[in-house]
Amino acid sequence: MAGLADSGSNPDVDLLYDINGLAKAAPPWFDHVMEFVGEFGVLFALLGMLVWCWWGVRRRGGEDAAPTVAALVWAPLAAGVAVLVNVPIRGFVERPRPFNDHEGLEVLVDGKTDYSFVSDHATLCMALAVGLFLANRRLGIVALVLGLVGGFIRVYMGVHYPTDVVGGLALGTAVALLLSPLAMALLTPLMRAIERSPRGGWLIKGRGPEARMSRGEARPTEPGERDLAA
């Protein structure tokens, strides 16, 4: 299986050279930016979006708070499961990194000694993005675009073939979607139990006016506001 992309006439290799050729033509500072974004930036952005979504959910409260937080919890769990699934896949395929078999690539990151197929970065990013999409459609669409951009950058960096990225995107999507019914069936009751907990309830619903009203509590009287029920 190591010969998946040994031939230079392989469209996978041709596309690799086309995309990586952009790195050769770009100024060094831009390549440094792409290196950071490809290695850390996209992942950090996706994790930040998960936290942002969670903060908005707990502030807003409502009946759907627990299921939404359950979906947000599932996103990183799905990413972890997808990477674990990828371990035997990489060991079975044993595809070398493209710079080991093809000369003339502009490799932006050193020290990559593991196998290339499937891309862990693409797998992680897409699992996180799909998990966020299950929780919030609007943010999820942005996350999906980020995941695709992250996959493109991995090829730009010269550390993956395009099919490595496509495989990672497919694996992350499959794990996050196919296991989501089971995950939600287990996580939603757990989040509801935490929501009812005196100590952990703040993780699901905050103490703002919207959250208090969603729990059936009266809105506090503002200073100078007359209490009509008095």
PDB file of N, CA and C in Angstrom, residues 107-195:
ATOM      1  N   VAL A 107       8.554  22.110   1.624  1.00  0.00           N
ATOM      2  CA  VAL A 107       8.038  21.568   2.889  1.00  0.00           C
ATOM      3  C   VAL A 107       8.188  22.626   3.966  1.00  0.00           C
ATOM      4  N   LEU A 108       7.072  23.050   4.538  1.00  0.00           N
ATOM      5  CA  LEU A 108       7.088  24.149   5.493  1.00  0.00           C
ATOM      6  C   LEU A 108       7.298  23.702   6.932  1.00  0.00           C
ATOM      7  N   VAL A 109       7.193  22.396   7.186  1.00  0.00           N
ATOM      8  CA  VAL A 109       7.331  21.880   8.552  1.00  0.00           C
ATOM      9  C   VAL A 109       8.292  20.713   8.542  1.00  0.00           C
ATOM     10  N   ASP A 110       9.228  20.712   9.466  1.00  0.00           N
ATOM     11  CA  ASP A 110      10.177  19.612   9.599  1.00  0.00           C
ATOM     12  C   ASP A 110       9.717  18.639  10.683  1.00  0.00           C
ATOM     13  N   GLY A 111      10.328  17.458  10.665  1.00  0.00           N
ATOM     14  CA  GLY A 111      10.101  16.501  11.742  1.00  0.00           C
ATOM     15  C   GLY A 111       8.905  15.592  11.565  1.00  0.00           C
ATOM     16  N   LYS A 112       8.280  15.581  10.399  1.00  0.00           N
ATOM     17  CA  LYS A 112       7.142  14.690  10.162  1.00  0.00           C
ATOM     18  C   LYS A 112       7.678  13.328   9.725  1.00  0.00           C
ATOM     19  N   THR A 113       7.662  12.368  10.635  1.00  0.00           N
ATOM     20  CA  THR A 113       8.223  11.043  10.339  1.00  0.00           C
ATOM     21  C   THR A 113       7.168   9.952  10.303  1.00  0.00           C
ATOM     22  N   ASP A 114       5.920  10.285  10.641  1.00  0.00           N
ATOM     23  CA  ASP A 114       4.876   9.268  10.644  1.00  0.00           C
ATOM     24  C   ASP A 114       4.286   9.129   9.247  1.00  0.00           C
ATOM     25  N   TYR A 115       3.280   8.267   9.123  1.00  0.00           N
ATOM     26  CA  TYR A 115       2.664   8.025   7.817  1.00  0.00           C
ATOM     27  C   TYR A 115       1.697   9.154   7.449  1.00  0.00           C
ATOM     28  N   SER A 116       1.361   9.200   6.172  1.00  0.00           N
ATOM     29  CA  SER A 116       0.636  10.331   5.617  1.00  0.00           C
ATOM     30  C   SER A 116      -0.882  10.123   5.542  1.00  0.00           C
ATOM     31  N   PHE A 117      -1.309   8.919   5.271  1.00  0.00           N
ATOM     32  CA  PHE A 117      -2.737   8.636   5.058  1.00  0.00           C
ATOM     33  C   PHE A 117      -3.296   7.899   6.279  1.00  0.00           C
ATOM     34  N   VAL A 118      -4.304   8.412   6.942  1.00  0.00           N
ATOM     35  CA  VAL A 118      -5.129   9.579   6.668  1.00  0.00           C
ATOM     36  C   VAL A 118      -4.591  10.763   7.482  1.00  0.00           C
ATOM     37  N   SER A 119      -4.844  11.988   7.050  1.00  0.00           N
ATOM     38  CA  SER A 119      -4.377  13.174   7.757  1.00  0.00           C
ATOM     39  C   SER A 119      -5.075  13.322   9.101  1.00  0.00           C
ATOM     40  N   ASP A 120      -4.287  13.316  10.177  1.00  0.00           N
ATOM     41  CA  ASP A 120      -4.860  13.529  11.506  1.00  0.00           C
ATOM     42  C   ASP A 120      -5.454  14.925  11.641  1.00  0.00           C
ATOM     43  N   HIS A 121      -4.761  15.923  11.093  1.00  0.00           N
ATOM     44  CA  HIS A 121      -5.259  17.289  11.195  1.00  0.00           C
ATOM     45  C   HIS A 121      -6.623  17.438  10.518  1.00  0.00           C
ATOM     46  N   ALA A 122      -6.737  16.900   9.314  1.00  0.00           N
ATOM     47  CA  ALA A 122      -8.012  16.990   8.607  1.00  0.00           C
ATOM     48  C   ALA A 122      -9.103  16.236   9.354  1.00  0.00           C
ATOM     49  N   THR A 123      -8.743  15.089   9.920  1.00  0.00           N
ATOM     50  CA  THR A 123      -9.706  14.303  10.692  1.00  0.00           C
ATOM     51  C   THR A 123     -10.193  15.066  11.906  1.00  0.00           C
ATOM     52  N   LEU A 124      -9.259  15.625  12.670  1.00  0.00           N
ATOM     53  CA  LEU A 124      -9.612  16.391  13.868  1.00  0.00           C
ATOM     54  C   LEU A 124     -10.490  17.591  13.522  1.00  0.00           C
ATOM     55  N   CYS A 125     -10.052  18.361  12.524  1.00  0.00           N
ATOM     56  CA  CYS A 125     -10.766  19.582  12.171  1.00  0.00           C
ATOM     57  C   CYS A 125     -12.189  19.292  11.723  1.00  0.00           C
ATOM     58  N   MET A 126     -12.363  18.269  10.886  1.00  0.00           N
ATOM     59  CA  MET A 126     -13.700  18.016  10.381  1.00  0.00           C
ATOM     60  C   MET A 126     -14.607  17.424  11.461  1.00  0.00           C
ATOM     61  N   ALA A 127     -14.073  16.586  12.339  1.00  0.00           N
ATOM     62  CA  ALA A 127     -14.893  16.054  13.431  1.00  0.00           C
ATOM     63  C   ALA A 127     -15.359  17.186  14.341  1.00  0.00           C
ATOM     64  N   LEU A 128     -14.467  18.123  14.660  1.00  0.00           N
ATOM     65  CA  LEU A 128     -14.852  19.274  15.473  1.00  0.00           C
ATOM     66  C   LEU A 128     -15.891  20.126  14.756  1.00  0.00           C
ATOM     67  N   ALA A 129     -15.689  20.350  13.462  1.00  0.00           N
ATOM     68  CA  ALA A 129     -16.608  21.189  12.693  1.00  0.00           C
ATOM     69  C   ALA A 129     -17.994  20.560  12.598  1.00  0.00           C
ATOM     70  N   VAL A 130     -18.047  19.271  12.335  1.00  0.00           N
ATOM     71  CA  VAL A 130     -19.349  18.595  12.234  1.00  0.00           C
ATOM     72  C   VAL A 130     -20.042  18.578  13.594  1.00  0.00           C
ATOM     73  N   GLY A 131     -19.282  18.340  14.667  1.00  0.00           N
ATOM     74  CA  GLY A 131     -19.871  18.385  15.998  1.00  0.00           C
ATOM     75  C   GLY A 131     -20.451  19.750  16.311  1.00  0.00           C
ATOM     76  N   LEU A 132     -19.739  20.809  15.932  1.00  0.00           N
ATOM     77  CA  LEU A 132     -20.260  22.161  16.142  1.00  0.00           C
ATOM     78  C   LEU A 132     -21.487  22.412  15.276  1.00  0.00           C
ATOM     79  N   PHE A 133     -21.491  21.871  14.069  1.00  0.00           N
ATOM     80  CA  PHE A 133     -22.651  22.028  13.187  1.00  0.00           C
ATOM     81  C   PHE A 133     -23.901  21.393  13.800  1.00  0.00           C
ATOM     82  N   LEU A 134     -23.721  20.275  14.485  1.00  0.00           N
ATOM     83  CA  LEU A 134     -24.860  19.632  15.135  1.00  0.00           C
ATOM     84  C   LEU A 134     -25.435  20.490  16.254  1.00  0.00           C
ATOM     85  N   ALA A 135     -24.580  21.332  16.840  1.00  0.00           N
ATOM     86  CA  ALA A 135     -25.023  22.183  17.946  1.00  0.00           C
ATOM     87  C   ALA A 135     -25.553  23.525  17.464  1.00  0.00           C
ATOM     88  N   ASN A 136     -24.922  24.076  16.423  1.00  0.00           N
ATOM     89  CA  ASN A 136     -25.273  25.408  15.952  1.00  0.00           C
ATOM     90  C   ASN A 136     -25.008  25.472  14.453  1.00  0.00           C
ATOM     91  N   ARG A 137     -26.054  25.579  13.668  1.00  0.00           N
ATOM     92  CA  ARG A 137     -25.912  25.507  12.215  1.00  0.00           C
ATOM     93  C   ARG A 137     -25.074  26.664  11.674  1.00  0.00           C
ATOM     94  N   ARG A 138     -25.306  27.865  12.178  1.00  0.00           N
ATOM     95  CA  ARG A 138     -24.608  29.029  11.633  1.00  0.00           C
ATOM     96  C   ARG A 138     -23.104  28.948  11.901  1.00  0.00           C
ATOM     97  N   LEU A 139     -22.739  28.729  13.151  1.00  0.00           N
ATOM     98  CA  LEU A 139     -21.323  28.585  13.467  1.00  0.00           C
ATOM     99  C   LEU A 139     -20.741  27.333  12.818  1.00  0.00           C
ATOM    100  N   GLY A 140     -21.570  26.292  12.698  1.00  0.00           N
ATOM    101  CA  GLY A 140     -21.110  25.045  12.111  1.00  0.00           C
ATOM    102  C   GLY A 140     -20.693  25.203  10.660  1.00  0.00           C
ATOM    103  N   ILE A 141     -21.422  26.020   9.905  1.00  0.00           N
ATOM    104  CA  ILE A 141     -21.069  26.246   8.506  1.00  0.00           C
ATOM    105  C   ILE A 141     -19.711  26.929   8.416  1.00  0.00           C
ATOM    106  N   VAL A 142     -19.485  27.923   9.281  1.00  0.00           N
ATOM    107  CA  VAL A 142     -18.181  28.588   9.312  1.00  0.00           C
ATOM    108  C   VAL A 142     -17.089  27.584   9.673  1.00  0.00           C
ATOM    109  N   ALA A 143     -17.386  26.713  10.634  1.00  0.00           N
ATOM    110  CA  ALA A 143     -16.408  25.704  11.061  1.00  0.00           C
ATOM    111  C   ALA A 143     -16.097  24.720   9.939  1.00  0.00           C
ATOM    112  N   LEU A 144     -17.095  24.335   9.173  1.00  0.00           N
ATOM    113  CA  LEU A 144     -16.875  23.418   8.058  1.00  0.00           C
ATOM    114  C   LEU A 144     -15.960  24.054   7.008  1.00  0.00           C
ATOM    115  N   VAL A 145     -16.177  25.334   6.743  1.00  0.00           N
ATOM    116  CA  VAL A 145     -15.308  26.036   5.796  1.00  0.00           C
ATOM    117  C   VAL A 145     -13.879  26.080   6.335  1.00  0.00           C
ATOM    118  N   LEU A 146     -13.735  26.347   7.629  1.00  0.00           N
ATOM    119  CA  LEU A 146     -12.410  26.352   8.246  1.00  0.00           C
ATOM    120  C   LEU A 146     -11.731  24.990   8.113  1.00  0.00           C
ATOM    121  N   GLY A 147     -12.520  23.924   8.299  1.00  0.00           N
ATOM    122  CA  GLY A 147     -11.967  22.582   8.162  1.00  0.00           C
ATOM    123  C   GLY A 147     -11.445  22.316   6.759  1.00  0.00           C
ATOM    124  N   LEU A 148     -12.183  22.768   5.757  1.00  0.00           N
ATOM    125  CA  LEU A 148     -11.739  22.606   4.369  1.00  0.00           C
ATOM    126  C   LEU A 148     -10.480  23.429   4.101  1.00  0.00           C
ATOM    127  N   VAL A 149     -10.454  24.643   4.627  1.00  0.00           N
ATOM    128  CA  VAL A 149      -9.274  25.489   4.459  1.00  0.00           C
ATOM    129  C   VAL A 149      -8.059  24.845   5.122  1.00  0.00           C
ATOM    130  N   GLY A 150      -8.265  24.296   6.330  1.00  0.00           N
ATOM    131  CA  GLY A 150      -7.172  23.628   7.016  1.00  0.00           C
ATOM    132  C   GLY A 150      -6.626  22.455   6.228  1.00  0.00           C
ATOM    133  N   GLY A 151      -7.508  21.697   5.600  1.00  0.00           N
ATOM    134  CA  GLY A 151      -7.065  20.583   4.775  1.00  0.00           C
ATOM    135  C   GLY A 151      -6.259  21.046   3.581  1.00  0.00           C
ATOM    136  N   PHE A 152      -6.698  22.119   2.948  1.00  0.00           N
ATOM    137  CA  PHE A 152      -5.960  22.683   1.811  1.00  0.00           C
ATOM    138  C   PHE A 152      -4.556  23.104   2.243  1.00  0.00           C
ATOM    139  N   ILE A 153      -4.464  23.716   3.419  1.00  0.00           N
ATOM    140  CA  ILE A 153      -3.164  24.205   3.886  1.00  0.00           C
ATOM    141  C   ILE A 153      -2.209  23.054   4.148  1.00  0.00           C
ATOM    142  N   ARG A 154      -2.723  21.895   4.576  1.00  0.00           N
ATOM    143  CA  ARG A 154      -1.837  20.751   4.808  1.00  0.00           C
ATOM    144  C   ARG A 154      -1.149  20.308   3.512  1.00  0.00           C
ATOM    145  N   VAL A 155      -1.864  20.406   2.397  1.00  0.00           N
ATOM    146  CA  VAL A 155      -1.251  20.094   1.099  1.00  0.00           C
ATOM    147  C   VAL A 155      -0.308  21.218   0.698  1.00  0.00           C
ATOM    148  N   TYR A 156      -0.712  22.438   0.929  1.00  0.00           N
ATOM    149  CA  TYR A 156       0.130  23.609   0.652  1.00  0.00           C
ATOM    150  C   TYR A 156       1.467  23.488   1.369  1.00  0.00           C
ATOM    151  N   MET A 157       1.444  22.970   2.586  1.00  0.00           N
ATOM    152  CA  MET A 157       2.657  22.832   3.391  1.00  0.00           C
ATOM    153  C   MET A 157       3.560  21.704   2.915  1.00  0.00           C
ATOM    154  N   GLY A 158       3.061  20.840   2.031  1.00  0.00           N
ATOM    155  CA  GLY A 158       3.868  19.751   1.503  1.00  0.00           C
ATOM    156  C   GLY A 158       3.948  18.532   2.409  1.00  0.00           C
ATOM    157  N   VAL A 159       3.046  18.418   3.376  1.00  0.00           N
ATOM    158  CA  VAL A 159       3.121  17.304   4.318  1.00  0.00           C
ATOM    159  C   VAL A 159       2.048  16.245   4.062  1.00  0.00           C
ATOM    160  N   HIS A 160       1.131  16.515   3.126  1.00  0.00           N
ATOM    161  CA  HIS A 160       0.080  15.550   2.814  1.00  0.00           C
ATOM    162  C   HIS A 160      -0.274  15.591   1.343  1.00  0.00           C
ATOM    163  N   TYR A 161      -0.669  14.437   0.818  1.00  0.00           N
ATOM    164  CA  TYR A 161      -1.291  14.370  -0.494  1.00  0.00           C
ATOM    165  C   TYR A 161      -2.741  14.868  -0.378  1.00  0.00           C
ATOM    166  N   PRO A 162      -3.339  15.343  -1.463  1.00  0.00           N
ATOM    167  CA  PRO A 162      -4.749  15.727  -1.424  1.00  0.00           C
ATOM    168  C   PRO A 162      -5.665  14.599  -0.941  1.00  0.00           C
ATOM    169  N   THR A 163      -5.386  13.351  -1.354  1.00  0.00           N
ATOM    170  CA  THR A 163      -6.248  12.252  -0.919  1.00  0.00           C
ATOM    171  C   THR A 163      -6.084  11.944   0.567  1.00  0.00           C
ATOM    172  N   ASP A 164      -4.936  12.293   1.160  1.00  0.00           N
ATOM    173  CA  ASP A 164      -4.800  12.175   2.612  1.00  0.00           C
ATOM    174  C   ASP A 164      -5.808  13.070   3.310  1.00  0.00           C
ATOM    175  N   VAL A 165      -5.936  14.272   2.776  1.00  0.00           N
ATOM    176  CA  VAL A 165      -6.846  15.252   3.357  1.00  0.00           C
ATOM    177  C   VAL A 165      -8.300  14.839   3.136  1.00  0.00           C
ATOM    178  N   VAL A 166      -8.615  14.414   1.905  1.00  0.00           N
ATOM    179  CA  VAL A 166      -9.983  13.971   1.615  1.00  0.00           C
ATOM    180  C   VAL A 166     -10.367  12.806   2.522  1.00  0.00           C
ATOM    181  N   GLY A 167      -9.434  11.878   2.718  1.00  0.00           N
ATOM    182  CA  GLY A 167      -9.703  10.764   3.624  1.00  0.00           C
ATOM    183  C   GLY A 167      -9.937  11.225   5.049  1.00  0.00           C
ATOM    184  N   GLY A 168      -9.152  12.209   5.502  1.00  0.00           N
ATOM    185  CA  GLY A 168      -9.339  12.736   6.847  1.00  0.00           C
ATOM    186  C   GLY A 168     -10.662  13.454   7.011  1.00  0.00           C
ATOM    187  N   LEU A 169     -11.032  14.257   6.015  1.00  0.00           N
ATOM    188  CA  LEU A 169     -12.325  14.945   6.070  1.00  0.00           C
ATOM    189  C   LEU A 169     -13.474  13.944   6.120  1.00  0.00           C
ATOM    190  N   ALA A 170     -13.366  12.888   5.325  1.00  0.00           N
ATOM    191  CA  ALA A 170     -14.422  11.865   5.305  1.00  0.00           C
ATOM    192  C   ALA A 170     -14.476  11.105   6.623  1.00  0.00           C
ATOM    193  N   LEU A 171     -13.307  10.757   7.166  1.00  0.00           N
ATOM    194  CA  LEU A 171     -13.278  10.009   8.427  1.00  0.00           C
ATOM    195  C   LEU A 171     -13.850  10.831   9.567  1.00  0.00           C
ATOM    196  N   GLY A 172     -13.442  12.099   9.676  1.00  0.00           N
ATOM    197  CA  GLY A 172     -13.960  12.952  10.736  1.00  0.00           C
ATOM    198  C   GLY A 172     -15.461  13.142  10.636  1.00  0.00           C
ATOM    199  N   THR A 173     -15.952  13.329   9.409  1.00  0.00           N
ATOM    200  CA  THR A 173     -17.390  13.498   9.197  1.00  0.00           C
ATOM    201  C   THR A 173     -18.145  12.232   9.564  1.00  0.00           C
ATOM    202  N   ALA A 174     -17.641  11.094   9.120  1.00  0.00           N
ATOM    203  CA  ALA A 174     -18.326   9.823   9.363  1.00  0.00           C
ATOM    204  C   ALA A 174     -18.437   9.517  10.855  1.00  0.00           C
ATOM    205  N   VAL A 175     -17.342   9.696  11.585  1.00  0.00           N
ATOM    206  CA  VAL A 175     -17.366   9.400  13.020  1.00  0.00           C
ATOM    207  C   VAL A 175     -18.323  10.347  13.740  1.00  0.00           C
ATOM    208  N   ALA A 176     -18.223  11.647  13.447  1.00  0.00           N
ATOM    209  CA  ALA A 176     -19.054  12.625  14.142  1.00  0.00           C
ATOM    210  C   ALA A 176     -20.537  12.432  13.857  1.00  0.00           C
ATOM    211  N   LEU A 177     -20.874  12.066  12.618  1.00  0.00           N
ATOM    212  CA  LEU A 177     -22.285  11.910  12.251  1.00  0.00           C
ATOM    213  C   LEU A 177     -22.849  10.548  12.641  1.00  0.00           C
ATOM    214  N   LEU A 178     -22.131   9.491  12.299  1.00  0.00           N
ATOM    215  CA  LEU A 178     -22.678   8.152  12.501  1.00  0.00           C
ATOM    216  C   LEU A 178     -22.808   7.793  13.980  1.00  0.00           C
ATOM    217  N   LEU A 179     -21.903   8.285  14.799  1.00  0.00           N
ATOM    218  CA  LEU A 179     -21.959   7.971  16.224  1.00  0.00           C
ATOM    219  C   LEU A 179     -22.733   9.006  17.034  1.00  0.00           C
ATOM    220  N   SER A 180     -23.178  10.079  16.385  1.00  0.00           N
ATOM    221  CA  SER A 180     -23.860  11.143  17.126  1.00  0.00           C
ATOM    222  C   SER A 180     -25.175  10.690  17.774  1.00  0.00           C
ATOM    223  N   PRO A 181     -26.002   9.827  17.145  1.00  0.00           N
ATOM    224  CA  PRO A 181     -27.223   9.396  17.857  1.00  0.00           C
ATOM    225  C   PRO A 181     -26.922   8.700  19.174  1.00  0.00           C
ATOM    226  N   LEU A 182     -25.938   7.805  19.168  1.00  0.00           N
ATOM    227  CA  LEU A 182     -25.558   7.130  20.402  1.00  0.00           C
ATOM    228  C   LEU A 182     -24.962   8.117  21.403  1.00  0.00           C
ATOM    229  N   ALA A 183     -24.093   8.994  20.915  1.00  0.00           N
ATOM    230  CA  ALA A 183     -23.458   9.968  21.803  1.00  0.00           C
ATOM    231  C   ALA A 183     -24.494  10.891  22.431  1.00  0.00           C
ATOM    232  N   MET A 184     -25.443  11.359  21.645  1.00  0.00           N
ATOM    233  CA  MET A 184     -26.457  12.262  22.185  1.00  0.00           C
ATOM    234  C   MET A 184     -27.380  11.546  23.158  1.00  0.00           C
ATOM    235  N   ALA A 185     -27.659  10.276  22.881  1.00  0.00           N
ATOM    236  CA  ALA A 185     -28.506   9.500  23.802  1.00  0.00           C
ATOM    237  C   ALA A 185     -27.845   9.339  25.163  1.00  0.00           C
ATOM    238  N   LEU A 186     -26.516   9.298  25.178  1.00  0.00           N
ATOM    239  CA  LEU A 186     -25.791   9.153  26.442  1.00  0.00           C
ATOM    240  C   LEU A 186     -25.484  10.506  27.085  1.00  0.00           C
ATOM    241  N   LEU A 187     -25.119  11.499  26.270  1.00  0.00           N
ATOM    242  CA  LEU A 187     -24.668  12.773  26.821  1.00  0.00           C
ATOM    243  C   LEU A 187     -25.813  13.693  27.233  1.00  0.00           C
ATOM    244  N   THR A 188     -26.938  13.658  26.519  1.00  0.00           N
ATOM    245  CA  THR A 188     -28.028  14.576  26.846  1.00  0.00           C
ATOM    246  C   THR A 188     -28.583  14.339  28.250  1.00  0.00           C
ATOM    247  N   PRO A 189     -28.884  13.091  28.659  1.00  0.00           N
ATOM    248  CA  PRO A 189     -29.319  12.896  30.056  1.00  0.00           C
ATOM    249  C   PRO A 189     -28.262  13.335  31.066  1.00  0.00           C
ATOM    250  N   LEU A 190     -27.009  13.127  30.734  1.00  0.00           N
ATOM    251  CA  LEU A 190     -25.939  13.559  31.635  1.00  0.00           C
ATOM    252  C   LEU A 190     -25.923  15.077  31.763  1.00  0.00           C
ATOM    253  N   MET A 191     -26.071  15.793  30.646  1.00  0.00           N
ATOM    254  CA  MET A 191     -26.102  17.253  30.706  1.00  0.00           C
ATOM    255  C   MET A 191     -27.336  17.752  31.446  1.00  0.00           C
ATOM    256  N   ARG A 192     -28.466  17.063  31.311  1.00  0.00           N
ATOM    257  CA  ARG A 192     -29.662  17.462  32.055  1.00  0.00           C
ATOM    258  C   ARG A 192     -29.467  17.252  33.554  1.00  0.00           C
ATOM    259  N   ALA A 193     -28.779  16.180  33.910  1.00  0.00           N
ATOM    260  CA  ALA A 193     -28.495  15.948  35.329  1.00  0.00           C
ATOM    261  C   ALA A 193     -27.570  17.032  35.876  1.00  0.00           C
ATOM    262  N   ILE A 194     -26.574  17.408  35.092  1.00  0.00           N
ATOM    263  CA  ILE A 194     -25.675  18.488  35.513  1.00  0.00           C
ATOM    264  C   ILE A 194     -26.436  19.808  35.612  1.00  0.00           C
ATOM    265  N   GLU A 195     -27.378  20.005  34.691  1.00  0.00           N
ATOM    266  CA  GLU A 195     -28.183  21.230  34.696  1.00  0.00           C
ATOM    267  C   GLU A 195     -28.985  21.365  35.990  1.00  0.00           C
TER     268      GLU A 195
END
